[in-house]
Each structure stands twice: as C-alpha cells, then as structure tokens.
PDB file of N, CA and C in Angstrom:
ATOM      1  N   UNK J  20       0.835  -1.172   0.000  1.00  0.00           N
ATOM      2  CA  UNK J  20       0.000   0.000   0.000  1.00  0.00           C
ATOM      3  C   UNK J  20       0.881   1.237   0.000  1.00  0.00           C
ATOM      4  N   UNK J  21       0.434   2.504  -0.832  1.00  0.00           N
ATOM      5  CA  UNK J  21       1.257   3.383  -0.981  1.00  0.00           C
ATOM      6  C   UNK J  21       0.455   4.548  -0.068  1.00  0.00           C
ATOM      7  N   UNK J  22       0.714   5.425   0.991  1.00  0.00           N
ATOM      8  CA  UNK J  22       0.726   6.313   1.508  1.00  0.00           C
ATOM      9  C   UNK J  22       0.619   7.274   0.669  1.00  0.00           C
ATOM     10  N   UNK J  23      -0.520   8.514   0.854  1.00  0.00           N
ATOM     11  CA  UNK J  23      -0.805   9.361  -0.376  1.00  0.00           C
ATOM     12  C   UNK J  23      -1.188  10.490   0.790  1.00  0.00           C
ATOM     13  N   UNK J  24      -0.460  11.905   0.183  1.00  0.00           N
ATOM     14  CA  UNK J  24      -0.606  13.186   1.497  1.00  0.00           C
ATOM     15  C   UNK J  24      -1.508  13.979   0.582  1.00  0.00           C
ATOM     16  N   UNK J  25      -2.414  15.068   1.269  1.00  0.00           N
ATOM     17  CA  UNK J  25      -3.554  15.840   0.680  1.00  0.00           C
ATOM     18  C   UNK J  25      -3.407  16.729  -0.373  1.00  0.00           C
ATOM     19  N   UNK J  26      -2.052  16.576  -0.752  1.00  0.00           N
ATOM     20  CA  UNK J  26      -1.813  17.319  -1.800  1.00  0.00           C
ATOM     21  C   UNK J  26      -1.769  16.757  -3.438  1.00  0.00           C
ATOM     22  N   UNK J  27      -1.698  15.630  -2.828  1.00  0.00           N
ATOM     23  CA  UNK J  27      -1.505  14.586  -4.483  1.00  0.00           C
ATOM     24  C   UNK J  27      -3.278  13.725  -4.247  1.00  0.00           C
ATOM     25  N   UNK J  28      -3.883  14.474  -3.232  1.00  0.00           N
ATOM     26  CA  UNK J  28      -5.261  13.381  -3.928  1.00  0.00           C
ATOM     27  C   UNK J  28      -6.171  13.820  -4.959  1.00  0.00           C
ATOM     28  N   UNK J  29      -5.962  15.397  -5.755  1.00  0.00           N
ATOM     29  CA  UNK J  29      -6.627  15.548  -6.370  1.00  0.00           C
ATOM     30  C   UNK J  29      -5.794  14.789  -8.167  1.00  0.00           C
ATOM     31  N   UNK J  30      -4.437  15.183  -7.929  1.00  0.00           N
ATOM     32  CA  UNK J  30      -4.192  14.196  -9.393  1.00  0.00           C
ATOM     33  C   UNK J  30      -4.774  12.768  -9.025  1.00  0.00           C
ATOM     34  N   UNK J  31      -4.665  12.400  -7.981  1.00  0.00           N
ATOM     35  CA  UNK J  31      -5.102  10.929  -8.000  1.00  0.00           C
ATOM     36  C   UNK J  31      -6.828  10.612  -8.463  1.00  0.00           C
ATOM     37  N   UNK J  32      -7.623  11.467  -7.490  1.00  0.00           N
ATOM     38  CA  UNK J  32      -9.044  11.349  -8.436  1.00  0.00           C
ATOM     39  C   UNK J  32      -8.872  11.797  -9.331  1.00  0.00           C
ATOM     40  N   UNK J  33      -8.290  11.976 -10.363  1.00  0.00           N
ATOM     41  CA  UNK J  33      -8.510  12.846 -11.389  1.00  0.00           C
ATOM     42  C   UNK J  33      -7.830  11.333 -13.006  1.00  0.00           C
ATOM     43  N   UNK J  34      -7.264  10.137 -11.876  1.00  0.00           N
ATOM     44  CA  UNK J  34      -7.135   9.376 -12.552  1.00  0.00           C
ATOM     45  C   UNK J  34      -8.127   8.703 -13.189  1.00  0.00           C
ATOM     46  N   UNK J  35      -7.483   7.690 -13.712  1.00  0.00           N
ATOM     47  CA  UNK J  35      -9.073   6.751 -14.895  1.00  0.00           C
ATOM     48  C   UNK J  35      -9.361   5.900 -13.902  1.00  0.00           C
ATOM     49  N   UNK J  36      -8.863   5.009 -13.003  1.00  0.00           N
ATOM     50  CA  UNK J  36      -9.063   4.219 -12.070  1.00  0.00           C
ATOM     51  C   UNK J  36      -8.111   4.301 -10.558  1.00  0.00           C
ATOM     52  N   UNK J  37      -8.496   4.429  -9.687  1.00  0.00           N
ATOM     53  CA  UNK J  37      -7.656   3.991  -8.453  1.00  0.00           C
ATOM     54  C   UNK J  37      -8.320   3.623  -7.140  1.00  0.00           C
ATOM     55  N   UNK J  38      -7.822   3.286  -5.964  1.00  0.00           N
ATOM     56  CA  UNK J  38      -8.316   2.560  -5.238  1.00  0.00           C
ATOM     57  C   UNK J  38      -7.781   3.339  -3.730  1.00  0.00           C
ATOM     58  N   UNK J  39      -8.611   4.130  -2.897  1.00  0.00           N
ATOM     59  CA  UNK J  39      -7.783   5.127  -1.813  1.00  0.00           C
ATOM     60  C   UNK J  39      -8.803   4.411  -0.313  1.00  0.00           C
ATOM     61  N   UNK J  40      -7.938   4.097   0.416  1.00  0.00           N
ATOM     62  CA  UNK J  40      -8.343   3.206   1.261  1.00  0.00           C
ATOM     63  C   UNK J  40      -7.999   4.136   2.559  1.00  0.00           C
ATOM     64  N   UNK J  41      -9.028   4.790   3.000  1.00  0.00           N
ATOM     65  CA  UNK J  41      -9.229   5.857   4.496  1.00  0.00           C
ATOM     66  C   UNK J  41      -9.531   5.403   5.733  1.00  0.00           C
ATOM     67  N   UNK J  42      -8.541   5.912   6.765  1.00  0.00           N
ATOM     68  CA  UNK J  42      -8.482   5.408   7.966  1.00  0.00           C
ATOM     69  C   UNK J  42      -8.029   5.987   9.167  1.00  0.00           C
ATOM     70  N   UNK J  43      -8.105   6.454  10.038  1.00  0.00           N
ATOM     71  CA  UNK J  43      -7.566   7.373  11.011  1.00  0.00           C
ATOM     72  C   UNK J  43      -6.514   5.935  12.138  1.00  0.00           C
ATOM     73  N   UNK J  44      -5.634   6.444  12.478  1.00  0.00           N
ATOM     74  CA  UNK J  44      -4.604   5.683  13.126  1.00  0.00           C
ATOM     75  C   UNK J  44      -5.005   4.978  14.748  1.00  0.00           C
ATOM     76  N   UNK J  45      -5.972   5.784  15.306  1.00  0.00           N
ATOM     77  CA  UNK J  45      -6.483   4.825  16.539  1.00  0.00           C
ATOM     78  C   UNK J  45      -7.708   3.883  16.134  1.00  0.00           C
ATOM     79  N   UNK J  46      -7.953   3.953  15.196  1.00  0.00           N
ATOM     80  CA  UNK J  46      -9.654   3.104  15.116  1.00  0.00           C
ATOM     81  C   UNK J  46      -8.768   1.852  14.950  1.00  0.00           C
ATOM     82  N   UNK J  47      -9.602   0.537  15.740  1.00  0.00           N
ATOM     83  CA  UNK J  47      -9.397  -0.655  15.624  1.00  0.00           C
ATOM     84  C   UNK J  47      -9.307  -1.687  13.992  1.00  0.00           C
ATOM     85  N   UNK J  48     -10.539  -1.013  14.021  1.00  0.00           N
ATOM     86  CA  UNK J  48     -11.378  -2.054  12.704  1.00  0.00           C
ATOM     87  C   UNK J  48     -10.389  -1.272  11.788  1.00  0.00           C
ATOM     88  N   UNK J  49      -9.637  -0.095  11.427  1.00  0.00           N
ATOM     89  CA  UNK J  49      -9.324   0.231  10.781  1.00  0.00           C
ATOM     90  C   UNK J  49      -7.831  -0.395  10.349  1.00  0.00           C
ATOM     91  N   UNK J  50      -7.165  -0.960  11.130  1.00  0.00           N
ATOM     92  CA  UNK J  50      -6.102  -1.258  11.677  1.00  0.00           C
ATOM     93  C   UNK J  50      -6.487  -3.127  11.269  1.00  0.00           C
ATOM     94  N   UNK J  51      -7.379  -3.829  11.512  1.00  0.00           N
ATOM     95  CA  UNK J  51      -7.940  -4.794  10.968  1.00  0.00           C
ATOM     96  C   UNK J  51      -7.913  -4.908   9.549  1.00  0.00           C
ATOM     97  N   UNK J  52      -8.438  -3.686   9.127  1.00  0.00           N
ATOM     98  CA  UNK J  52      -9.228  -3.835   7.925  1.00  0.00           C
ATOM     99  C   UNK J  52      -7.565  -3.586   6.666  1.00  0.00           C
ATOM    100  N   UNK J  53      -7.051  -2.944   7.390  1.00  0.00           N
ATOM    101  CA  UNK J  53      -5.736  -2.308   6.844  1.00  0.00           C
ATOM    102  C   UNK J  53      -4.652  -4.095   6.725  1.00  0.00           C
ATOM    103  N   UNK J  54      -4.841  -5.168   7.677  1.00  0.00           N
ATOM    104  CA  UNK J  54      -4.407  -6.089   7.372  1.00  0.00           C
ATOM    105  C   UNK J  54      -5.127  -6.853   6.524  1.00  0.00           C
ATOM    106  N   UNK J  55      -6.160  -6.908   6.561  1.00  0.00           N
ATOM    107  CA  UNK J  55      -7.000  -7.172   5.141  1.00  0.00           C
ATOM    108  C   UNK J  55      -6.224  -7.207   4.009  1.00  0.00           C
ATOM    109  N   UNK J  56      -6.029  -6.385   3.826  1.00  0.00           N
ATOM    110  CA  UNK J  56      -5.875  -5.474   2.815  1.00  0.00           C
ATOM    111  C   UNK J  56      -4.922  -6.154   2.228  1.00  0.00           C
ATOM    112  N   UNK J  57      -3.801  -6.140   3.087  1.00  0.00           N
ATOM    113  CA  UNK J  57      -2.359  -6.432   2.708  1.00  0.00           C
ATOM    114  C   UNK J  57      -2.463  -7.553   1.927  1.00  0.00           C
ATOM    115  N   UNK J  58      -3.101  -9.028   2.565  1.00  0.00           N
ATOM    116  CA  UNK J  58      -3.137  -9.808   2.318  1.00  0.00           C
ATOM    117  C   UNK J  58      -3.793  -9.958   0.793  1.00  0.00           C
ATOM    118  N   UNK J  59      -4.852  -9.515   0.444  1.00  0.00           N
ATOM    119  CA  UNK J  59      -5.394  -8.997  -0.788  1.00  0.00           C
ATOM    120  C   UNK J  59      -4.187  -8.597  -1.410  1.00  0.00           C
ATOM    121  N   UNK J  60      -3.883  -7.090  -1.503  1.00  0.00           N
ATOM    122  CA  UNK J  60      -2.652  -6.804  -2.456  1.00  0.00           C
ATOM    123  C   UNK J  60      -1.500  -7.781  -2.404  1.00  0.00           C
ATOM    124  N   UNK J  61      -1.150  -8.754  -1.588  1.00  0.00           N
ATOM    125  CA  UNK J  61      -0.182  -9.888  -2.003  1.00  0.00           C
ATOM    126  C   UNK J  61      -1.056 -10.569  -2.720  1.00  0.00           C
ATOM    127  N   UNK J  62      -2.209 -11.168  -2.736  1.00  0.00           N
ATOM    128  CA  UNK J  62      -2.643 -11.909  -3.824  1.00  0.00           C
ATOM    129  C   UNK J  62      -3.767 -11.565  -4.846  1.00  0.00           C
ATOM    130  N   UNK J  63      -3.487 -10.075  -5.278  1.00  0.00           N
ATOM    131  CA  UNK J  63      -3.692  -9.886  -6.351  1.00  0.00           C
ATOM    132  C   UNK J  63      -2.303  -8.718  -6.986  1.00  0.00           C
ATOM    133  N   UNK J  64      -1.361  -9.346  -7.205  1.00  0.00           N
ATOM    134  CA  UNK J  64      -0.425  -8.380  -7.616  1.00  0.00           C
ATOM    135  C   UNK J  64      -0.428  -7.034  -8.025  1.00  0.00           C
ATOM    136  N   UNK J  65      -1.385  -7.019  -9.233  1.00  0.00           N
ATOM    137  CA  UNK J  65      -1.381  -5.835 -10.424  1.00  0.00           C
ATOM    138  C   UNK J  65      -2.620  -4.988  -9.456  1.00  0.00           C
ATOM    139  N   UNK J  66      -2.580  -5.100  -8.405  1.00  0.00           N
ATOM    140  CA  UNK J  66      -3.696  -4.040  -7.798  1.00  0.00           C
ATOM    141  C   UNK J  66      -2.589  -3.539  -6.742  1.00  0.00           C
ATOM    142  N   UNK J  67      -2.617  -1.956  -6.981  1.00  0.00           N
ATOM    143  CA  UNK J  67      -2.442  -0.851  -5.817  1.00  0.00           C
ATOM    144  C   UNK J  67      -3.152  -0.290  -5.050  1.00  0.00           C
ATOM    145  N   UNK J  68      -2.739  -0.151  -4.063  1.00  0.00           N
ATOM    146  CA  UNK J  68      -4.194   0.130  -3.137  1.00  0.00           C
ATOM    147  C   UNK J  68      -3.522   1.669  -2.512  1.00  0.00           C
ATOM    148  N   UNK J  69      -3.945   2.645  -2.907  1.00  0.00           N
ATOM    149  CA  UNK J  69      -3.102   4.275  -2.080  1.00  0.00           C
ATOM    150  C   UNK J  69      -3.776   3.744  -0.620  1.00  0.00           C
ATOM    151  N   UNK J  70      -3.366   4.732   0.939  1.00  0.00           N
ATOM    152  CA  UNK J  70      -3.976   4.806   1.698  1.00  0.00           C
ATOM    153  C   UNK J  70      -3.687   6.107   2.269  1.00  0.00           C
ATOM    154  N   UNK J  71      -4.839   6.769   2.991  1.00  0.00           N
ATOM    155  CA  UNK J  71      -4.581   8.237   3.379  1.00  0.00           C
ATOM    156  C   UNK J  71      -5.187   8.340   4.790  1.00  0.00           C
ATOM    157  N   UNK J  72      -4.760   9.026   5.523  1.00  0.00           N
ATOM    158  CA  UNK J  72      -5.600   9.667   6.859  1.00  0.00           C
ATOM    159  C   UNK J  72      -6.204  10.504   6.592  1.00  0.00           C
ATOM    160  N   UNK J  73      -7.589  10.368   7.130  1.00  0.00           N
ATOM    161  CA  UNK J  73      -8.857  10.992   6.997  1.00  0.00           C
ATOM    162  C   UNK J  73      -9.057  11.843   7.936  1.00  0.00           C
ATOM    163  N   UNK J  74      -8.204  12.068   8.745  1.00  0.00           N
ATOM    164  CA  UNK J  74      -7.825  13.090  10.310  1.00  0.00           C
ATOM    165  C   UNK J  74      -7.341  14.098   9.409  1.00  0.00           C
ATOM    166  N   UNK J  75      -6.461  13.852   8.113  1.00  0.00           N
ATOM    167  CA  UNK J  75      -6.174  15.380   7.518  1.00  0.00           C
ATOM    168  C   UNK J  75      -6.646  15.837   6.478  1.00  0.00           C
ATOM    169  N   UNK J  76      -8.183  14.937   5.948  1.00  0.00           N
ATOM    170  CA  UNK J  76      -8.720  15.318   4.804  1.00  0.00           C
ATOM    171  C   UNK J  76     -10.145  15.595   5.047  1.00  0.00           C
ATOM    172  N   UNK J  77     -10.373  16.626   5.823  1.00  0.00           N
ATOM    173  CA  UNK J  77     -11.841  17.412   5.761  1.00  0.00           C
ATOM    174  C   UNK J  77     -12.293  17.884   5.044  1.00  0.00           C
ATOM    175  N   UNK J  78     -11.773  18.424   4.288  1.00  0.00           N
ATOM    176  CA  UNK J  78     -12.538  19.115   2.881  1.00  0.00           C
ATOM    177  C   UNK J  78     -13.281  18.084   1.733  1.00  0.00           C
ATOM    178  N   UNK J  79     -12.112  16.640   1.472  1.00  0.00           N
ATOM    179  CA  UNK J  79     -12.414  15.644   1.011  1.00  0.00           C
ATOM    180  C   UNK J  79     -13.113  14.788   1.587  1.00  0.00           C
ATOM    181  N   UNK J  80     -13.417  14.396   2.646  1.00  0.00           N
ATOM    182  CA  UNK J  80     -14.573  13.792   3.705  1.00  0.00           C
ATOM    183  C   UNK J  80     -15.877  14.382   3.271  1.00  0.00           C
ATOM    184  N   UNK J  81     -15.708  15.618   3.373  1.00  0.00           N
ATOM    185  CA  UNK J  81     -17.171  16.015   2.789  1.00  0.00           C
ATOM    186  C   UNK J  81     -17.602  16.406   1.251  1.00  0.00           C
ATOM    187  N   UNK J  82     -16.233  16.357   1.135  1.00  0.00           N
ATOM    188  CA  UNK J  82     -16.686  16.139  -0.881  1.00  0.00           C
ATOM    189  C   UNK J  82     -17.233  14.639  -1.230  1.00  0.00           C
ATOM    190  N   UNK J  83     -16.602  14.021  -0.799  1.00  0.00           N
ATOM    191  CA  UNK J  83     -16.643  12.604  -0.891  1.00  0.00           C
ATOM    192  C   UNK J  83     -17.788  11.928  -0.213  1.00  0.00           C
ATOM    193  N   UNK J  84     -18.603  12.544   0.985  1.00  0.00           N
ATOM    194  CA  UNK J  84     -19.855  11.799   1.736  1.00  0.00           C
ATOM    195  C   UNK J  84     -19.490  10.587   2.410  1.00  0.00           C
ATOM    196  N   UNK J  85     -18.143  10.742   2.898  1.00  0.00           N
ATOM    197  CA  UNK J  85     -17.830   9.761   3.807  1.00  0.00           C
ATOM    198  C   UNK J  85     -18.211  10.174   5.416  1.00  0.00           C
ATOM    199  N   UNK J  86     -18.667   8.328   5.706  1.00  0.00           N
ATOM    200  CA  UNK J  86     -19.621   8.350   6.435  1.00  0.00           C
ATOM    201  C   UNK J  86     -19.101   7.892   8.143  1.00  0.00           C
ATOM    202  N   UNK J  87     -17.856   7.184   7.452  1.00  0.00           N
ATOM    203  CA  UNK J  87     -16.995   6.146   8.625  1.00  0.00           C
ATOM    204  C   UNK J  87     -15.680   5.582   8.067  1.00  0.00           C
ATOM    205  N   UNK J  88     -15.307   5.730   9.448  1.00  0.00           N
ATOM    206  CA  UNK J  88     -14.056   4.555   8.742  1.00  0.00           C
ATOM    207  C   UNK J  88     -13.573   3.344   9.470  1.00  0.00           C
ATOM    208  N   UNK J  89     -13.709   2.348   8.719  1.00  0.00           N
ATOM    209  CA  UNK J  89     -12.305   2.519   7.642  1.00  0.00           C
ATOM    210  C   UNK J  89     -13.606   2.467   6.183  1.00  0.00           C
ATOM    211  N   UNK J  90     -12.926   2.855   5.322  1.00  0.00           N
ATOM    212  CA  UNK J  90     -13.581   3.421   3.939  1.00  0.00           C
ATOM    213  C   UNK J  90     -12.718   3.197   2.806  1.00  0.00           C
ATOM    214  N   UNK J  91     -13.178   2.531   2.119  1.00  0.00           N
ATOM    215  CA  UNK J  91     -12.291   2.320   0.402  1.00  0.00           C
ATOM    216  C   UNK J  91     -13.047   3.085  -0.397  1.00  0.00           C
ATOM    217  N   UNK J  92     -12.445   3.588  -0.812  1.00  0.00           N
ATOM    218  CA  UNK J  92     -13.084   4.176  -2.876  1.00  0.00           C
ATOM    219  C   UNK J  92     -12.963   3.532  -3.537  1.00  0.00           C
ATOM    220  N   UNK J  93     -13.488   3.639  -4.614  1.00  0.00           N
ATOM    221  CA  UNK J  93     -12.969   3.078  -5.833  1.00  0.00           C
ATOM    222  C   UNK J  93     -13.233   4.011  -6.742  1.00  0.00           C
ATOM    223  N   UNK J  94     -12.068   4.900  -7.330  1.00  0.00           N
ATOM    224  CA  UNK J  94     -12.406   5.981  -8.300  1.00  0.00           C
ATOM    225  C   UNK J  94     -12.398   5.396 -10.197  1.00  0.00           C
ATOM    226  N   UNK J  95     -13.827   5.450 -10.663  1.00  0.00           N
ATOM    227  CA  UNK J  95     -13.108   5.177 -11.802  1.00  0.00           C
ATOM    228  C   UNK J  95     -13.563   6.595 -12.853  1.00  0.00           C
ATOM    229  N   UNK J  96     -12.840   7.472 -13.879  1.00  0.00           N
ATOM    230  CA  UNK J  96     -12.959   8.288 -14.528  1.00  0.00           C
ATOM    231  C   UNK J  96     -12.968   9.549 -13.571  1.00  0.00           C
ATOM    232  N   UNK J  97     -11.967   9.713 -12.706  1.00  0.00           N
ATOM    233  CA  UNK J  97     -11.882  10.962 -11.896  1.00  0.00           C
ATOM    234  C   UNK J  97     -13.391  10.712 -10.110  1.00  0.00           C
ATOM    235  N   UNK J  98     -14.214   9.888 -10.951  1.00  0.00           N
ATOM    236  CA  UNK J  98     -15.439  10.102  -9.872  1.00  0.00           C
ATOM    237  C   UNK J  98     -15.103   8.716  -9.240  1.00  0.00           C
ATOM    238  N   UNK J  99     -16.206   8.988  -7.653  1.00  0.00           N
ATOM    239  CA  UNK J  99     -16.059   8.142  -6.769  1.00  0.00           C
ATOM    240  C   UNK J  99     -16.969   6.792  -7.504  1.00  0.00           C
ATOM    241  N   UNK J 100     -16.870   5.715  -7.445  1.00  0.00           N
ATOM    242  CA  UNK J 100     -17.498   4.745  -8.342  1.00  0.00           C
ATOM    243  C   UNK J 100     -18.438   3.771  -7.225  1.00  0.00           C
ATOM    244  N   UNK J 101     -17.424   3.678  -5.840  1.00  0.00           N
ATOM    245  CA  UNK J 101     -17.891   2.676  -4.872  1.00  0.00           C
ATOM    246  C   UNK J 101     -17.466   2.817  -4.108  1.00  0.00           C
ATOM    247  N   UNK J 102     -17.791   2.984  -3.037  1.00  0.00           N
ATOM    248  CA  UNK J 102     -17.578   3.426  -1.517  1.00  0.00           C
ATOM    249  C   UNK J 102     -17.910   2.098  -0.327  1.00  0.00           C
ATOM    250  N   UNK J 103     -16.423   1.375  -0.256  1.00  0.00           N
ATOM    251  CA  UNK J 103     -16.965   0.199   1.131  1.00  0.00           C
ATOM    252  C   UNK J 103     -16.748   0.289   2.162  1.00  0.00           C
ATOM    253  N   UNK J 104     -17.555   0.046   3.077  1.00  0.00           N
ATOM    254  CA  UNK J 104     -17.590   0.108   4.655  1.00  0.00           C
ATOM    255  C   UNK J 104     -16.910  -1.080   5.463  1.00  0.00           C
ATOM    256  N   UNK J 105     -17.726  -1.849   4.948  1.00  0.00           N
ATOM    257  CA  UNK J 105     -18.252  -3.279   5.583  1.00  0.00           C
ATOM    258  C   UNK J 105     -16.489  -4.400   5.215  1.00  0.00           C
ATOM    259  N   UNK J 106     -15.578  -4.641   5.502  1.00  0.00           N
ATOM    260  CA  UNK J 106     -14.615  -5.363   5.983  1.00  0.00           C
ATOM    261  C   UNK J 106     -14.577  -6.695   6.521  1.00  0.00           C
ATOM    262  N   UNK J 107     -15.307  -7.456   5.637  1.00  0.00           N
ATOM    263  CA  UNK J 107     -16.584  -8.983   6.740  1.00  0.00           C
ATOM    264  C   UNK J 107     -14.689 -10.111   6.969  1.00  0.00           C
ATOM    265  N   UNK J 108     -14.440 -10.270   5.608  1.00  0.00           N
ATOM    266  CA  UNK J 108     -13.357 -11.111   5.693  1.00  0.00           C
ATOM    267  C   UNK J 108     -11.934 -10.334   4.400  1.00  0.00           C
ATOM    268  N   UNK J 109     -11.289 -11.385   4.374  1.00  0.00           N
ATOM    269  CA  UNK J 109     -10.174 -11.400   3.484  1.00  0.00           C
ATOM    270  C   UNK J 109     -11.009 -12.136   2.378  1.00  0.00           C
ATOM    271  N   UNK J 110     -11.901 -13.044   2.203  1.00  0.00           N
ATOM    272  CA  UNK J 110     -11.847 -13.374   1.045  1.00  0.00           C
ATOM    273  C   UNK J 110     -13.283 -12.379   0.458  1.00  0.00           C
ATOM    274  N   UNK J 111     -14.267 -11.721   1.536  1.00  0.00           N
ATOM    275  CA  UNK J 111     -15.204 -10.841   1.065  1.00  0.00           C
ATOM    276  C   UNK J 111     -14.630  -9.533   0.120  1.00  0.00           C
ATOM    277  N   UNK J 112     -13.525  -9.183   0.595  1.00  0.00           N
ATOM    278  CA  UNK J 112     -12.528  -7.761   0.261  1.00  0.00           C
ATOM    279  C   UNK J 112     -11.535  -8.598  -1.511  1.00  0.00           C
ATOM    280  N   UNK J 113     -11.064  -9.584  -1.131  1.00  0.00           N
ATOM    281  CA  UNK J 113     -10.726 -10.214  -2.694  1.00  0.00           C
ATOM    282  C   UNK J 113     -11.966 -11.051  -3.728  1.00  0.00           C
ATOM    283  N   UNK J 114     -12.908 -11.124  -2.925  1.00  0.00           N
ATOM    284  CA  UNK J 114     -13.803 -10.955  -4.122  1.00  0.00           C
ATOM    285  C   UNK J 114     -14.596  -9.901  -4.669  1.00  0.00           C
ATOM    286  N   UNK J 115     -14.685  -8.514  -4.170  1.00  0.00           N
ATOM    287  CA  UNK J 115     -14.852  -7.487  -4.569  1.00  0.00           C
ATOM    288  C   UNK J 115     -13.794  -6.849  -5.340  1.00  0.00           C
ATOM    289  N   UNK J 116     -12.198  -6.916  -4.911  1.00  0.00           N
ATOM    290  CA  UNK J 116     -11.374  -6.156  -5.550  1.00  0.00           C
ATOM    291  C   UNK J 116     -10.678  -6.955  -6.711  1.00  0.00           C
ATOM    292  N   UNK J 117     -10.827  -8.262  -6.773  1.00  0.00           N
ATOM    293  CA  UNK J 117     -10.445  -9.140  -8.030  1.00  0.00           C
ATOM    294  C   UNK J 117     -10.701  -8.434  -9.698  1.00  0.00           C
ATOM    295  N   UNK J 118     -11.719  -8.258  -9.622  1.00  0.00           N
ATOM    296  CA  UNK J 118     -12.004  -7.664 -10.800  1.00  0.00           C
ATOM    297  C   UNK J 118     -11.261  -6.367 -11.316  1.00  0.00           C
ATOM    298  N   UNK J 119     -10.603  -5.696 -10.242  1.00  0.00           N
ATOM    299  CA  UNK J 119      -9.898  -4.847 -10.191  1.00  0.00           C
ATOM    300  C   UNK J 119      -8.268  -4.424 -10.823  1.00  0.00           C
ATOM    301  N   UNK J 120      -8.306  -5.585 -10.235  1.00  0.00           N
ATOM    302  CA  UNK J 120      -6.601  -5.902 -10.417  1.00  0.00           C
ATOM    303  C   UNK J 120      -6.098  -6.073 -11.892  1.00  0.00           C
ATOM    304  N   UNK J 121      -5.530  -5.890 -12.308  1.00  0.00           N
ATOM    305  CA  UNK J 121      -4.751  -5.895 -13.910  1.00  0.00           C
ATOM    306  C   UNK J 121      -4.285  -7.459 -13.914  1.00  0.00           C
TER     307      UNK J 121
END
C-alpha cells in the first residue's frame, strides 16, 4: 500500500481508475481492515491500493460523503465509483477487488 498526502489526492481522483483506502490511526477495525488489505494486495499483484488519513482530509470527507471509517473508494474516470464500509473477511474484500486488479 502506498501512503498518499492531501496534496496529491486531487491528481489521484482525477485518474481513470484507483483505489484510496481511508483510515484514522487509533480506530481498531481500521487497523484490521488495513491487514485485510495487505493480504489482498499480495494476492492480487497488479492491484495498488493508495492509503490516506482521513484526520487530515476534511474538505475531502465532505466532498466525498464519507460516512466512517475505515472506507475504500474506488475511483473510476476521476469520480467516486464505490464506496466500502463493511470489511466482513479477506476473502469478502478479494472478491470485490479481483475484478480490479490488472
């Protein structure tokens, strides 16, 4: 996972596809969900996953209608495409992001 600061998230939505995975550093589930994750991006290679703190993106919290975290996007054509909450398992999170991956 690549670490992304508030200054590079507007080239990043502004990409054709990407994947920005929000989380503030004391939440539990977030910290869960963030090992998730990992495990996913080891087994789907050709998928990058950015991740950002949402403690320093207020302006984008409310552009975006985020509701909680931990929170994935999925941007495709600059816009938000899919917004997930819900973190059930490792294989719930790689069968959503499979399709994703190159």
């Amino acid at each position: 996972m690549i670490e992304i600061q508030e200054e590079q998230l507007d080239i990043f939505a502004e990409k054709e596809f990407g994947i920005l995975y929000l989380y503030t550093p004391f939440c539990g589930t977030c910290q869960l969900a963030k090992k998730m994750l990992t495990v996913v991006e080891e087994l789907l290679p050709g998928l990058t996953i950015h991740t950002a703190n949402l403690n320093f993106l207020p302006k984008q919290a409310i552009k975006w209608g985020i509701e909680s975290v931990p929170c994935m996007l999925i941007f495709e054509n600059g816009e938000v495409a899919q917004k997930i909450y819900a973190f059930h398992s490792v294989e719930h999170i790689y069968q959503i992001m499979k399709e994703y991956a190159a």
